[in-house]
PDB file of C-alpha atoms and ligand atoms in Angstrom:
ATOM      1  CA  MET A 731     -71.602  -5.659  21.245  1.00 41.00           C
ATOM      2  CA  PRO A 732     -68.997  -2.845  20.051  1.00 42.00           C
ATOM      3  CA  ALA A 733     -66.513  -2.291  22.370  1.00 40.00           C
ATOM      4  CA  ALA A 734     -67.661   1.135  23.093  1.00 39.00           C
ATOM      5  CA  ALA A 735     -70.659  -0.649  25.044  1.00 48.00           C
ATOM      6  CA  VAL A 736     -69.022  -2.574  27.272  1.00 53.00           C
ATOM      7  CA  ASP A 737     -68.893  -1.446  31.011  1.00 60.00           C
ATOM      8  CA  PRO A 738     -65.428  -1.589  32.130  1.00 66.00           C
ATOM      9  CA  GLN A 739     -67.153  -1.053  35.827  1.00 83.00           C
ATOM     10  CA  MET A 740     -69.515  -3.650  35.572  1.00 96.00           C
ATOM     11  CA  GLY A 741     -69.774  -4.253  39.505  1.00 97.00           C
ATOM     12  CA  VAL A 742     -70.320  -7.651  41.023  1.00 98.00           C
ATOM     13  CA  VAL A 743     -72.201  -7.586  44.386  1.00 98.00           C
ATOM     14  CA  ARG A 744     -73.591 -10.699  46.689  1.00 98.00           C
ATOM     15  CA  THR A 745     -75.639  -9.175  49.072  1.00 98.00           C
ATOM     16  CA  VAL A 746     -79.348  -7.762  48.805  1.00 98.00           C
ATOM     17  CA  LYS A 747     -78.418  -4.630  50.704  1.00 98.00           C
ATOM     18  CA  GLU A 748     -75.436  -4.062  48.202  1.00 98.00           C
ATOM     19  CA  LEU A 749     -77.591  -4.870  45.170  1.00 98.00           C
ATOM     20  CA  ARG A 750     -80.302  -2.059  46.284  1.00 98.00           C
ATOM     21  CA  ALA A 751     -77.703   0.102  47.084  1.00 98.00           C
ATOM     22  CA  ARG A 752     -76.279  -0.022  43.550  1.00 98.00           C
ATOM     23  CA  VAL A 753     -79.903   0.058  41.581  1.00 98.00           C
ATOM     24  CA  ASP A 754     -81.516   2.585  44.426  1.00 97.00           C
ATOM     25  CA  ALA A 755     -78.340   5.088  42.905  1.00 97.00           C
ATOM     26  CA  TRP A 756     -79.410   4.209  39.500  1.00 97.00           C
ATOM     27  CA  ARG A 757     -82.901   5.246  39.769  1.00 97.00           C
ATOM     28  CA  ALA A 758     -82.262   8.378  41.782  1.00 97.00           C
ATOM     29  CA  ALA A 759     -80.380   9.542  38.915  1.00 97.00           C
ATOM     30  CA  GLY A 760     -83.462   8.538  36.621  1.00 98.00           C
ATOM     31  CA  LEU A 761     -81.964   5.610  34.931  1.00 98.00           C
ATOM     32  CA  SER A 762     -84.061   2.605  34.240  1.00 98.00           C
ATOM     33  CA  VAL A 763     -82.998  -1.117  34.972  1.00 98.00           C
ATOM     34  CA  GLY A 764     -83.730  -4.187  33.322  1.00 98.00           C
ATOM     35  CA  LEU A 765     -83.198  -7.644  35.066  1.00 99.00           C
ATOM     36  CA  VAL A 766     -81.822 -10.935  33.618  1.00 98.00           C
ATOM     37  CA  PRO A 767     -82.112 -13.886  36.121  1.00 98.00           C
ATOM     38  CA  THR A 768     -79.899 -16.821  35.274  1.00 98.00           C
ATOM     39  CA  MET A 769     -78.640 -20.093  36.557  1.00 97.00           C
ATOM     40  CA  GLY A 770     -74.993 -19.179  34.820  1.00 97.00           C
ATOM     41  CA  ALA A 771     -72.705 -21.472  32.573  1.00 96.00           C
ATOM     42  CA  LEU A 772     -73.927 -18.572  30.251  1.00 98.00           C
ATOM     43  CA  HIS A 773     -74.009 -19.040  26.349  1.00 98.00           C
ATOM     44  CA  GLN A 774     -75.400 -16.744  23.502  1.00 98.00           C
ATOM     45  CA  GLY A 775     -78.957 -17.318  24.800  1.00 98.00           C
ATOM     46  CA  HIS A 776     -78.342 -15.390  28.111  1.00 98.00           C
ATOM     47  CA  LEU A 777     -76.371 -12.961  26.313  1.00 98.00           C
ATOM     48  CA  SER A 778     -79.341 -12.316  23.776  1.00 98.00           C
ATOM     49  CA  LEU A 779     -81.292 -11.550  26.978  1.00 98.00           C
ATOM     50  CA  VAL A 780     -78.613  -9.165  28.175  1.00 98.00           C
ATOM     51  CA  GLU A 781     -78.552  -7.489  24.916  1.00 98.00           C
ATOM     52  CA  ARG A 782     -82.591  -7.262  24.841  1.00 98.00           C
ATOM     53  CA  SER A 783     -82.411  -5.830  28.472  1.00 98.00           C
ATOM     54  CA  ASN A 784     -79.583  -3.055  27.450  1.00 98.00           C
ATOM     55  CA  SER A 785     -81.881  -2.114  24.137  1.00 98.00           C
ATOM     56  CA  LEU A 786     -85.098  -1.482  26.595  1.00 98.00           C
ATOM     57  CA  ALA A 787     -83.409  -0.264  29.749  1.00 98.00           C
ATOM     58  CA  ASP A 788     -80.277   2.256  30.660  1.00 98.00           C
ATOM     59  CA  ARG A 789     -78.741  -0.257  33.047  1.00 98.00           C
ATOM     60  CA  THR A 790     -78.655  -4.051  33.025  1.00 98.00           C
ATOM     61  CA  VAL A 791     -78.488  -6.380  36.032  1.00 98.00           C
ATOM     62  CA  ALA A 792     -77.734 -10.182  35.823  1.00 98.00           C
ATOM     63  CA  SER A 793     -78.050 -12.578  38.438  1.00 98.00           C
ATOM     64  CA  ILE A 794     -76.362 -15.824  38.664  1.00 98.00           C
ATOM     65  CA  PHE A 795     -77.734 -18.129  40.969  1.00 98.00           C
ATOM     66  CA  VAL A 796     -78.539 -22.220  40.837  1.00 97.00           C
ATOM     67  CA  ASN A 797     -81.605 -22.389  42.678  1.00 95.00           C
ATOM     68  CA  PRO A 798     -81.761 -25.404  45.030  1.00 94.00           C
ATOM     69  CA  ALA A 799     -85.340 -25.080  45.628  1.00 93.00           C
ATOM     70  CA  GLN A 800     -86.161 -25.520  41.807  1.00 93.00           C
ATOM     71  CA  PHE A 801     -84.441 -29.279  42.080  1.00 94.00           C
ATOM     72  CA  ALA A 802     -85.586 -32.486  43.004  1.00 91.00           C
ATOM     73  CA  PRO A 803     -83.203 -34.623  45.260  1.00 93.00           C
ATOM     74  CA  HIS A 804     -82.413 -37.019  42.403  1.00 92.00           C
ATOM     75  CA  GLU A 805     -81.700 -34.103  39.971  1.00 93.00           C
ATOM     76  CA  ASP A 806     -78.626 -32.234  39.112  1.00 93.00           C
ATOM     77  CA  PHE A 807     -78.287 -29.360  41.427  1.00 95.00           C
ATOM     78  CA  GLY A 808     -74.767 -31.044  42.686  1.00 93.00           C
ATOM     79  CA  SER A 809     -73.211 -31.382  38.856  1.00 92.00           C
ATOM     80  CA  TYR A 810     -74.855 -28.014  37.330  1.00 94.00           C
ATOM     81  CA  PRO A 811     -71.889 -26.339  35.550  1.00 93.00           C
ATOM     82  CA  ARG A 812     -70.817 -23.355  37.494  1.00 96.00           C
ATOM     83  CA  ARG A 813     -67.852 -21.279  36.018  1.00 96.00           C
ATOM     84  CA  GLU A 814     -68.336 -17.806  37.461  1.00 97.00           C
ATOM     85  CA  GLU A 815     -65.190 -16.156  36.429  1.00 97.00           C
ATOM     86  CA  THR A 816     -66.249 -17.288  32.709  1.00 97.00           C
ATOM     87  CA  ASP A 817     -69.903 -16.023  33.234  1.00 98.00           C
ATOM     88  CA  LEU A 818     -68.484 -12.716  34.602  1.00 98.00           C
ATOM     89  CA  GLU A 819     -66.295 -12.177  31.653  1.00 97.00           C
ATOM     90  CA  LEU A 820     -68.725 -12.867  29.169  1.00 98.00           C
ATOM     91  CA  LEU A 821     -71.570 -10.403  30.997  1.00 98.00           C
ATOM     92  CA  ARG A 822     -68.603  -7.666  30.849  1.00 97.00           C
ATOM     93  CA  ARG A 823     -68.303  -7.781  26.959  1.00 96.00           C
ATOM     94  CA  ALA A 824     -72.124  -7.971  26.923  1.00 97.00           C
ATOM     95  CA  GLY A 825     -72.738  -4.467  28.154  1.00 96.00           C
ATOM     96  CA  CYS A 826     -74.114  -5.737  31.612  1.00 98.00           C
ATOM     97  CA  SER A 827     -73.617  -3.228  34.609  1.00 98.00           C
ATOM     98  CA  LEU A 828     -73.810  -5.311  37.737  1.00 98.00           C
ATOM     99  CA  VAL A 829     -74.074  -9.087  37.872  1.00 98.00           C
ATOM    100  CA  PHE A 830     -75.716 -10.359  41.352  1.00 98.00           C
ATOM    101  CA  ILE A 831     -74.526 -13.489  42.731  1.00 98.00           C
ATOM    102  CA  PRO A 832     -76.138 -14.346  46.056  1.00 98.00           C
ATOM    103  CA  ALA A 833     -75.190 -17.131  48.195  1.00 98.00           C
ATOM    104  CA  ALA A 834     -78.025 -20.144  48.782  1.00 97.00           C
ATOM    105  CA  VAL A 835     -77.979 -18.233  52.517  1.00 97.00           C
ATOM    106  CA  GLU A 836     -78.835 -14.661  51.539  1.00 98.00           C
ATOM    107  CA  MET A 837     -81.326 -16.446  49.466  1.00 98.00           C
ATOM    108  CA  TYR A 838     -83.203 -18.904  51.600  1.00 98.00           C
ATOM    109  CA  PRO A 839     -82.099 -17.632  55.555  1.00 97.00           C
ATOM    110  CA  ASP A 840     -82.592 -19.923  58.939  1.00 97.00           C
ATOM    111  CA  GLY A 841     -86.140 -19.974  59.076  1.00 98.00           C
ATOM    112  CA  PHE A 842     -87.639 -19.402  55.252  1.00 97.00           C
ATOM    113  CA  GLN A 843     -90.808 -20.469  54.775  1.00 97.00           C
ATOM    114  CA  THR A 844     -92.668 -18.694  51.767  1.00 97.00           C
ATOM    115  CA  SER A 845     -93.326 -20.160  48.515  1.00 96.00           C
ATOM    116  CA  ILE A 846     -95.356 -18.699  45.329  1.00 97.00           C
ATOM    117  CA  ALA A 847     -97.729 -21.161  43.649  1.00 97.00           C
ATOM    118  CA  VAL A 848     -98.947 -20.090  40.141  1.00 97.00           C
ATOM    119  CA  SER A 849    -101.659 -23.085  39.728  1.00 94.00           C
ATOM    120  CA  GLN A 850    -102.912 -23.259  36.160  1.00 94.00           C
ATOM    121  CA  VAL A 851    -100.303 -22.584  33.456  1.00 96.00           C
ATOM    122  CA  SER A 852     -98.066 -24.597  35.916  1.00 95.00           C
ATOM    123  CA  GLN A 853    -100.264 -27.735  35.532  1.00 94.00           C
ATOM    124  CA  GLY A 854     -98.803 -30.088  32.518  1.00 95.00           C
ATOM    125  CA  LEU A 855     -95.759 -30.021  30.752  1.00 96.00           C
ATOM    126  CA  CYS A 856     -92.456 -29.685  32.811  1.00 95.00           C
ATOM    127  CA  GLY A 857     -94.838 -29.136  35.755  1.00 95.00           C
ATOM    128  CA  ALA A 858     -96.108 -32.853  35.634  1.00 95.00           C
ATOM    129  CA  SER A 859     -92.446 -34.141  35.400  1.00 92.00           C
ATOM    130  CA  ARG A 860     -91.113 -31.936  37.677  1.00 92.00           C
ATOM    131  CA  PRO A 861     -93.710 -30.924  40.517  1.00 92.00           C
ATOM    132  CA  HIS A 862     -91.246 -29.157  42.528  1.00 91.00           C
ATOM    133  CA  PHE A 863     -89.936 -26.888  39.575  1.00 95.00           C
ATOM    134  CA  PHE A 864     -92.373 -23.951  38.884  1.00 96.00           C
ATOM    135  CA  GLY A 865     -92.873 -23.286  42.807  1.00 96.00           C
ATOM    136  CA  GLY A 866     -89.262 -23.376  43.152  1.00 97.00           C
ATOM    137  CA  VAL A 867     -88.678 -20.674  40.258  1.00 98.00           C
ATOM    138  CA  ALA A 868     -91.787 -18.484  40.858  1.00 98.00           C
ATOM    139  CA  THR A 869     -90.599 -18.307  44.626  1.00 98.00           C
ATOM    140  CA  VAL A 870     -87.212 -17.224  43.331  1.00 98.00           C
ATOM    141  CA  VAL A 871     -87.829 -14.776  40.652  1.00 98.00           C
ATOM    142  CA  CYS A 872     -90.504 -13.189  42.798  1.00 98.00           C
ATOM    143  CA  LYS A 873     -87.832 -12.658  45.392  1.00 98.00           C
ATOM    144  CA  LEU A 874     -85.033 -11.295  42.669  1.00 98.00           C
ATOM    145  CA  LEU A 875     -87.656  -9.028  41.391  1.00 98.00           C
ATOM    146  CA  ASN A 876     -88.457  -7.921  44.911  1.00 98.00           C
ATOM    147  CA  GLN A 877     -84.420  -7.558  45.739  1.00 98.00           C
ATOM    148  CA  ALA A 878     -83.762  -5.866  42.768  1.00 98.00           C
ATOM    149  CA  ARG A 879     -86.811  -4.026  41.509  1.00 98.00           C
ATOM    150  CA  PRO A 880     -86.269  -3.576  37.950  1.00 98.00           C
ATOM    151  CA  ASP A 881     -88.522  -1.654  35.681  1.00 98.00           C
ATOM    152  CA  ILE A 882     -88.271  -4.730  33.232  1.00 98.00           C
ATOM    153  CA  ALA A 883     -87.296  -8.357  33.634  1.00 99.00           C
ATOM    154  CA  VAL A 884     -86.126 -10.438  30.425  1.00 99.00           C
ATOM    155  CA  PHE A 885     -86.783 -14.055  30.217  1.00 98.00           C
ATOM    156  CA  GLY A 886     -85.956 -16.683  26.987  1.00 98.00           C
ATOM    157  CA  GLU A 887     -88.916 -18.407  25.308  1.00 98.00           C
ATOM    158  CA  LYS A 888     -86.788 -21.309  25.521  1.00 98.00           C
ATOM    159  CA  ASP A 889     -88.342 -21.817  29.042  1.00 98.00           C
ATOM    160  CA  TYR A 890     -91.577 -21.165  27.746  1.00 98.00           C
ATOM    161  CA  GLN A 891     -93.958 -22.401  30.439  1.00 98.00           C
ATOM    162  CA  GLN A 892     -91.601 -20.657  32.953  1.00 98.00           C
ATOM    163  CA  LEU A 893     -92.165 -17.480  30.694  1.00 98.00           C
ATOM    164  CA  LEU A 894     -96.039 -17.298  31.135  1.00 98.00           C
ATOM    165  CA  VAL A 895     -95.841 -18.855  34.919  1.00 98.00           C
ATOM    166  CA  ILE A 896     -93.471 -15.428  35.362  1.00 98.00           C
ATOM    167  CA  ARG A 897     -96.069 -12.989  33.780  1.00 98.00           C
ATOM    168  CA  ARG A 898     -99.103 -14.622  35.485  1.00 98.00           C
ATOM    169  CA  MET A 899     -97.531 -14.225  38.976  1.00 98.00           C
ATOM    170  CA  VAL A 900     -96.423 -10.439  38.232  1.00 98.00           C
ATOM    171  CA  LYS A 901     -99.584  -9.604  36.737  1.00 98.00           C
ATOM    172  CA  ASP A 902    -101.511 -11.510  39.958  1.00 98.00           C
ATOM    173  CA  LEU A 903     -99.423  -9.968  42.184  1.00 98.00           C
ATOM    174  CA  ASP A 904     -99.396  -6.669  41.106  1.00 98.00           C
ATOM    175  CA  MET A 905     -95.656  -6.319  40.483  1.00 98.00           C
ATOM    176  CA  PRO A 906     -94.891  -3.352  38.581  1.00 98.00           C
ATOM    177  CA  ILE A 907     -92.477  -4.992  35.885  1.00 98.00           C
ATOM    178  CA  GLU A 908     -92.631  -5.582  32.322  1.00 98.00           C
ATOM    179  CA  ILE A 909     -91.842  -9.501  31.565  1.00 98.00           C
ATOM    180  CA  VAL A 910     -90.189  -9.471  28.084  1.00 98.00           C
ATOM    181  CA  GLY A 911     -90.115 -12.483  26.283  1.00 98.00           C
ATOM    182  CA  ALA A 912     -86.792 -13.236  24.093  1.00 98.00           C
ATOM    183  CA  PRO A 913     -86.515 -15.573  21.204  1.00 98.00           C
ATOM    184  CA  ILE A 914     -84.814 -19.044  21.510  1.00 98.00           C
ATOM    185  CA  VAL A 915     -81.317 -18.776  20.128  1.00 98.00           C
ATOM    186  CA  ARG A 916     -80.063 -22.075  18.548  1.00 98.00           C
ATOM    187  CA  GLU A 917     -76.600 -23.568  17.575  1.00 98.00           C
ATOM    188  CA  THR A 918     -76.429 -23.934  13.705  1.00 98.00           C
ATOM    189  CA  ASP A 919     -78.070 -27.446  13.531  1.00 98.00           C
ATOM    190  CA  GLY A 920     -80.800 -25.765  15.012  1.00 98.00           C
ATOM    191  CA  LEU A 921     -80.131 -26.869  18.745  1.00 98.00           C
ATOM    192  CA  ALA A 922     -81.287 -24.658  21.076  1.00 98.00           C
ATOM    193  CA  MET A 923     -78.444 -23.494  23.234  1.00 98.00           C
ATOM    194  CA  SER A 924     -78.782 -24.937  26.935  1.00 97.00           C
ATOM    195  CA  SER A 925     -76.096 -25.077  29.674  1.00 94.00           C
ATOM    196  CA  ARG A 926     -76.749 -28.590  29.949  1.00 94.00           C
ATOM    197  CA  ASN A 927     -75.831 -29.245  26.567  1.00 96.00           C
ATOM    198  CA  ALA A 928     -72.335 -29.388  28.226  1.00 94.00           C
ATOM    199  CA  TYR A 929     -73.501 -33.065  29.434  1.00 95.00           C
ATOM    200  CA  LEU A 930     -74.037 -34.219  25.805  1.00 97.00           C
ATOM    201  CA  SER A 931     -71.468 -36.877  24.678  1.00 97.00           C
ATOM    202  CA  GLN A 932     -70.324 -36.359  20.899  1.00 97.00           C
ATOM    203  CA  GLU A 933     -72.954 -38.947  19.623  1.00 96.00           C
ATOM    204  CA  GLU A 934     -75.696 -37.531  21.647  1.00 97.00           C
ATOM    205  CA  ARG A 935     -75.024 -34.266  20.657  1.00 98.00           C
ATOM    206  CA  ILE A 936     -75.637 -35.155  16.700  1.00 98.00           C
ATOM    207  CA  VAL A 937     -78.921 -36.722  17.849  1.00 98.00           C
ATOM    208  CA  ALA A 938     -79.579 -33.810  19.989  1.00 98.00           C
ATOM    209  CA  GLY A 939     -79.968 -31.514  16.629  1.00 98.00           C
ATOM    210  CA  ARG A 940     -83.043 -33.744  15.650  1.00 98.00           C
ATOM    211  CA  LEU A 941     -85.004 -32.597  18.030  1.00 98.00           C
ATOM    212  CA  ASN A 942     -85.508 -28.958  16.822  1.00 98.00           C
ATOM    213  CA  LYS A 943     -86.282 -30.089  13.330  1.00 98.00           C
ATOM    214  CA  VAL A 944     -89.191 -32.941  14.782  1.00 98.00           C
ATOM    215  CA  ILE A 945     -90.969 -29.984  16.265  1.00 98.00           C
ATOM    216  CA  ALA A 946     -90.619 -27.755  13.412  1.00 98.00           C
ATOM    217  CA  GLU A 947     -92.066 -30.580  11.308  1.00 98.00           C
ATOM    218  CA  MET A 948     -94.936 -31.264  13.333  1.00 98.00           C
ATOM    219  CA  ALA A 949     -95.605 -27.563  13.777  1.00 98.00           C
ATOM    220  CA  ASP A 950     -95.467 -27.276  10.065  1.00 98.00           C
ATOM    221  CA  ARG A 951     -98.011 -30.358   9.642  1.00 98.00           C
ATOM    222  CA  LEU A 952    -100.526 -28.592  12.187  1.00 98.00           C
ATOM    223  CA  GLN A 953    -100.180 -25.459  10.650  1.00 97.00           C
ATOM    224  CA  ARG A 954    -101.013 -26.996   7.213  1.00 96.00           C
ATOM    225  CA  GLY A 955    -103.980 -28.189   8.620  1.00 97.00           C
ATOM    226  CA  GLY A 956    -102.922 -31.493  10.134  1.00 98.00           C
ATOM    227  CA  GLY A 957    -104.611 -32.830  13.410  1.00 98.00           C
ATOM    228  CA  VAL A 958    -102.980 -32.298  16.862  1.00 98.00           C
ATOM    229  CA  ALA A 959    -103.227 -36.621  17.524  1.00 98.00           C
ATOM    230  CA  GLU A 960    -101.253 -37.160  14.293  1.00 98.00           C
ATOM    231  CA  ALA A 961     -98.858 -34.686  14.497  1.00 98.00           C
ATOM    232  CA  ILE A 962     -98.174 -36.066  17.971  1.00 98.00           C
ATOM    233  CA  ALA A 963     -97.967 -39.820  16.701  1.00 98.00           C
ATOM    234  CA  PHE A 964     -95.575 -38.434  13.845  1.00 98.00           C
ATOM    235  CA  GLY A 965     -93.515 -36.764  16.623  1.00 98.00           C
ATOM    236  CA  ARG A 966     -93.235 -39.689  18.876  1.00 98.00           C
ATOM    237  CA  ALA A 967     -92.368 -41.991  15.921  1.00 98.00           C
ATOM    238  CA  ALA A 968     -89.814 -39.414  14.449  1.00 98.00           C
ATOM    239  CA  LEU A 969     -87.994 -38.775  18.010  1.00 98.00           C
ATOM    240  CA  ALA A 970     -87.933 -42.929  18.521  1.00 97.00           C
ATOM    241  CA  ASP A 971     -85.947 -43.263  15.308  1.00 97.00           C
ATOM    242  CA  ALA A 972     -83.775 -40.481  15.728  1.00 97.00           C
ATOM    243  CA  GLY A 973     -82.124 -42.202  18.517  1.00 96.00           C
ATOM    244  CA  PHE A 974     -83.908 -40.509  21.948  1.00 96.00           C
ATOM    245  CA  SER A 975     -83.559 -42.827  24.775  1.00 88.00           C
ATOM    246  CA  ALA A 976     -87.200 -41.391  25.827  1.00 96.00           C
ATOM    247  CA  VAL A 977     -89.826 -38.818  25.439  1.00 97.00           C
ATOM    248  CA  ASP A 978     -90.979 -37.309  28.824  1.00 97.00           C
ATOM    249  CA  TYR A 979     -93.946 -34.988  27.066  1.00 97.00           C
ATOM    250  CA  LEU A 980     -94.485 -33.803  23.521  1.00 98.00           C
ATOM    251  CA  ASP A 981     -97.479 -32.037  23.594  1.00 98.00           C
ATOM    252  CA  VAL A 982     -99.643 -29.139  21.719  1.00 98.00           C
ATOM    253  CA  ARG A 983    -100.648 -26.614  23.511  1.00 98.00           C
ATOM    254  CA  GLY A 984    -102.602 -23.052  22.902  1.00 97.00           C
ATOM    255  CA  ALA A 985     -99.696 -20.357  22.608  1.00 96.00           C
ATOM    256  CA  ASP A 986    -101.343 -17.974  25.708  1.00 94.00           C
ATOM    257  CA  LEU A 987    -102.671 -20.098  28.091  1.00 94.00           C
ATOM    258  CA  LEU A 988    -101.293 -23.644  27.634  1.00 96.00           C
ATOM    259  CA  ASP A 989    -104.907 -25.036  27.419  1.00 96.00           C
ATOM    260  CA  ASP A 990    -105.359 -28.096  25.411  1.00 96.00           C
ATOM    261  CA  PRO A 991    -106.284 -27.570  22.183  1.00 96.00           C
ATOM    262  CA  GLY A 992    -107.842 -31.266  21.610  1.00 96.00           C
ATOM    263  CA  SER A 993    -106.866 -33.334  18.834  1.00 97.00           C
ATOM    264  CA  GLY A 994    -108.295 -32.251  16.078  1.00 96.00           C
ATOM    265  CA  ALA A 995    -106.933 -29.334  13.540  1.00 97.00           C
ATOM    266  CA  LEU A 996    -106.107 -26.284  15.491  1.00 97.00           C
ATOM    267  CA  SER A 997    -108.179 -23.006  15.153  1.00 95.00           C
ATOM    268  CA  LYS A 998    -105.903 -20.960  17.149  1.00 95.00           C
ATOM    269  CA  ASN A 999    -102.276 -19.942  17.691  1.00 97.00           C
ATOM    270  CA  ALA A1000     -99.990 -22.810  19.654  1.00 98.00           C
ATOM    271  CA  ARG A1001     -96.925 -24.211  20.229  1.00 98.00           C
ATOM    272  CA  VAL A1002     -95.236 -27.669  19.955  1.00 98.00           C
ATOM    273  CA  PHE A1003     -93.423 -28.820  23.323  1.00 98.00           C
ATOM    274  CA  ALA A1004     -90.901 -31.054  23.721  1.00 98.00           C
ATOM    275  CA  ALA A1005     -89.012 -32.945  26.539  1.00 98.00           C
ATOM    276  CA  VAL A1006     -86.597 -35.758  25.884  1.00 98.00           C
ATOM    277  CA  LEU A1007     -84.050 -37.709  27.315  1.00 96.00           C
ATOM    278  CA  LEU A1008     -80.804 -38.708  25.986  1.00 96.00           C
ATOM    279  CA  GLY A1009     -78.770 -40.605  27.779  1.00 94.00           C
ATOM    280  CA  LYS A1010     -78.944 -38.674  31.316  1.00 92.00           C
ATOM    281  CA  THR A1011     -79.726 -35.565  29.665  1.00 95.00           C
ATOM    282  CA  ARG A1012     -83.104 -34.019  29.721  1.00 96.00           C
ATOM    283  CA  LEU A1013     -83.628 -31.683  26.751  1.00 97.00           C
ATOM    284  CA  ILE A1014     -86.325 -29.065  26.242  1.00 98.00           C
ATOM    285  CA  ASP A1015     -87.688 -27.302  23.291  1.00 98.00           C
ATOM    286  CA  ASN A1016     -90.630 -25.792  21.876  1.00 98.00           C
ATOM    287  CA  TRP A1017     -92.061 -24.319  18.529  1.00 98.00           C
ATOM    288  CA  PRO A1018     -94.779 -22.103  17.441  1.00 98.00           C
ATOM    289  CA  VAL A1019     -97.500 -22.918  15.525  1.00 98.00           C
ATOM    290  CA  GLU A1020     -98.948 -19.770  13.980  1.00 96.00           C
ATOM    291  CA  ILE A1021    -102.786 -20.597  12.819  1.00 92.00           C
ATOM    292  CA  ASN A1022    -103.839 -16.928  12.822  1.00 71.00           C
ATOM    293  CA  ALA A1023    -101.016 -16.027  10.170  1.00 52.00           C
ATOM    294  CA  ARG A1024    -102.254 -18.577   7.583  1.00 47.00           C
TER     295      ARG A1024
HETATM  296  P1  LIG B 540     -80.808 -20.624  32.835  1.00 64.08           P
HETATM  297  O1  LIG B 540     -79.446 -20.221  33.149  1.00 64.08           O
HETATM  298  O2  LIG B 540     -81.239 -22.006  32.403  1.00 64.08           O
HETATM  299  O3  LIG B 540     -81.782 -20.583  34.365  1.00 64.08           O
HETATM  300  O4  LIG B 540     -81.849 -19.607  31.839  1.00 64.08           O
HETATM  301  C1  LIG B 540     -81.973 -18.439  32.098  1.00 64.08           C
HETATM  302  C2  LIG B 540     -82.640 -17.722  31.422  1.00 64.08           C
HETATM  303  O5  LIG B 540     -82.195 -17.798  30.048  1.00 64.08           O
HETATM  304  C3  LIG B 540     -83.745 -17.949  31.204  1.00 64.08           C
HETATM  305  O6  LIG B 540     -85.008 -16.493  30.765  1.00 64.08           O
HETATM  306  C4  LIG B 540     -84.094 -18.880  29.716  1.00 64.08           C
HETATM  307  O7  LIG B 540     -85.429 -18.912  29.256  1.00 64.08           O
HETATM  308  C5  LIG B 540     -83.114 -17.989  28.885  1.00 64.08           C
HETATM  309  N1  LIG B 540     -82.542 -18.975  27.704  1.00 64.08           N
HETATM  310  C6  LIG B 540     -81.533 -20.284  28.230  1.00 64.08           C
HETATM  311  N2  LIG B 540     -81.805 -20.581  26.989  1.00 64.08           N
HETATM  312  C7  LIG B 540     -81.936 -19.784  26.111  1.00 64.08           C
HETATM  313  C8  LIG B 540     -81.524 -19.548  24.607  1.00 64.08           C
HETATM  314  N3  LIG B 540     -81.367 -20.993  24.160  1.00 64.08           N
HETATM  315  N4  LIG B 540     -82.232 -18.923  23.959  1.00 64.08           N
HETATM  316  C9  LIG B 540     -82.695 -17.877  24.785  1.00 64.08           C
HETATM  317  N5  LIG B 540     -83.163 -17.689  25.791  1.00 64.08           N
HETATM  318  C10 LIG B 540     -82.291 -18.628  26.685  1.00 64.08           C
END
């Protein structure tokens, strides 16, 4: 991002009231607004979403909120990396105009009782192993969209099922916001960037770089007409060989609806989805299978 694009006036607000005041002033001036929701511990994947938003809207608001509602009690809410100062500097350099950093009580005040459930597309994959997860995500994203009232909101394909859940929710609830999906940003060995990669030991980090290669190979086999069941069997064996401690899921689903494509050769675009454990760290990734392009 050229230095000229850096907004030296980047604001930081912590209440919905302040957020609304800033966004309303932009709207009154005829400016469009993009929202990039995050949980912080930012990396280039997040910043690519800010860049995408900047290319589509006049002002970008990023939010940083580690949402307790999407973590189960045994998960890493307490240890999730938090580094506000570094995040603010990265956002400033990426050309973000405003950062919303609400406290938990601002998002979930006393007496809060509502939750959003997006039924079908939340099922399976991450929805099976983290049953609380998409309810928590949909509820907090619905709130952030209502709070910031952006024209567009940008989400990464890294969390592909989440992107589809949010698209569905926005459509079903008639929210006048365009949901933009952005490609996965990867490290040089192909590992999908993630705030949780910071948990990996040096040895685990080397193994982690194999995940994308295994699912890319599965996608390639499927694209060349191979069957789903064989591709999954190949992938499971390759992940075990690579040294992953466990496979949470390894699956192939339709690219638009996450429907089950059966066990044979694919007849339409799909995606390979993986969630694996490396020690205590859970990694997810996905890879497109372009059948229509064949
Ligand atoms: P998180 O902070 O993990 O909740 O992610 C916030 C947003 O950044 C979500 O829309 C993610 O899909 C997106 N994101 C995270 N990692 C990446 C990545 N490596 N490439 C693209 N987008 C990403």
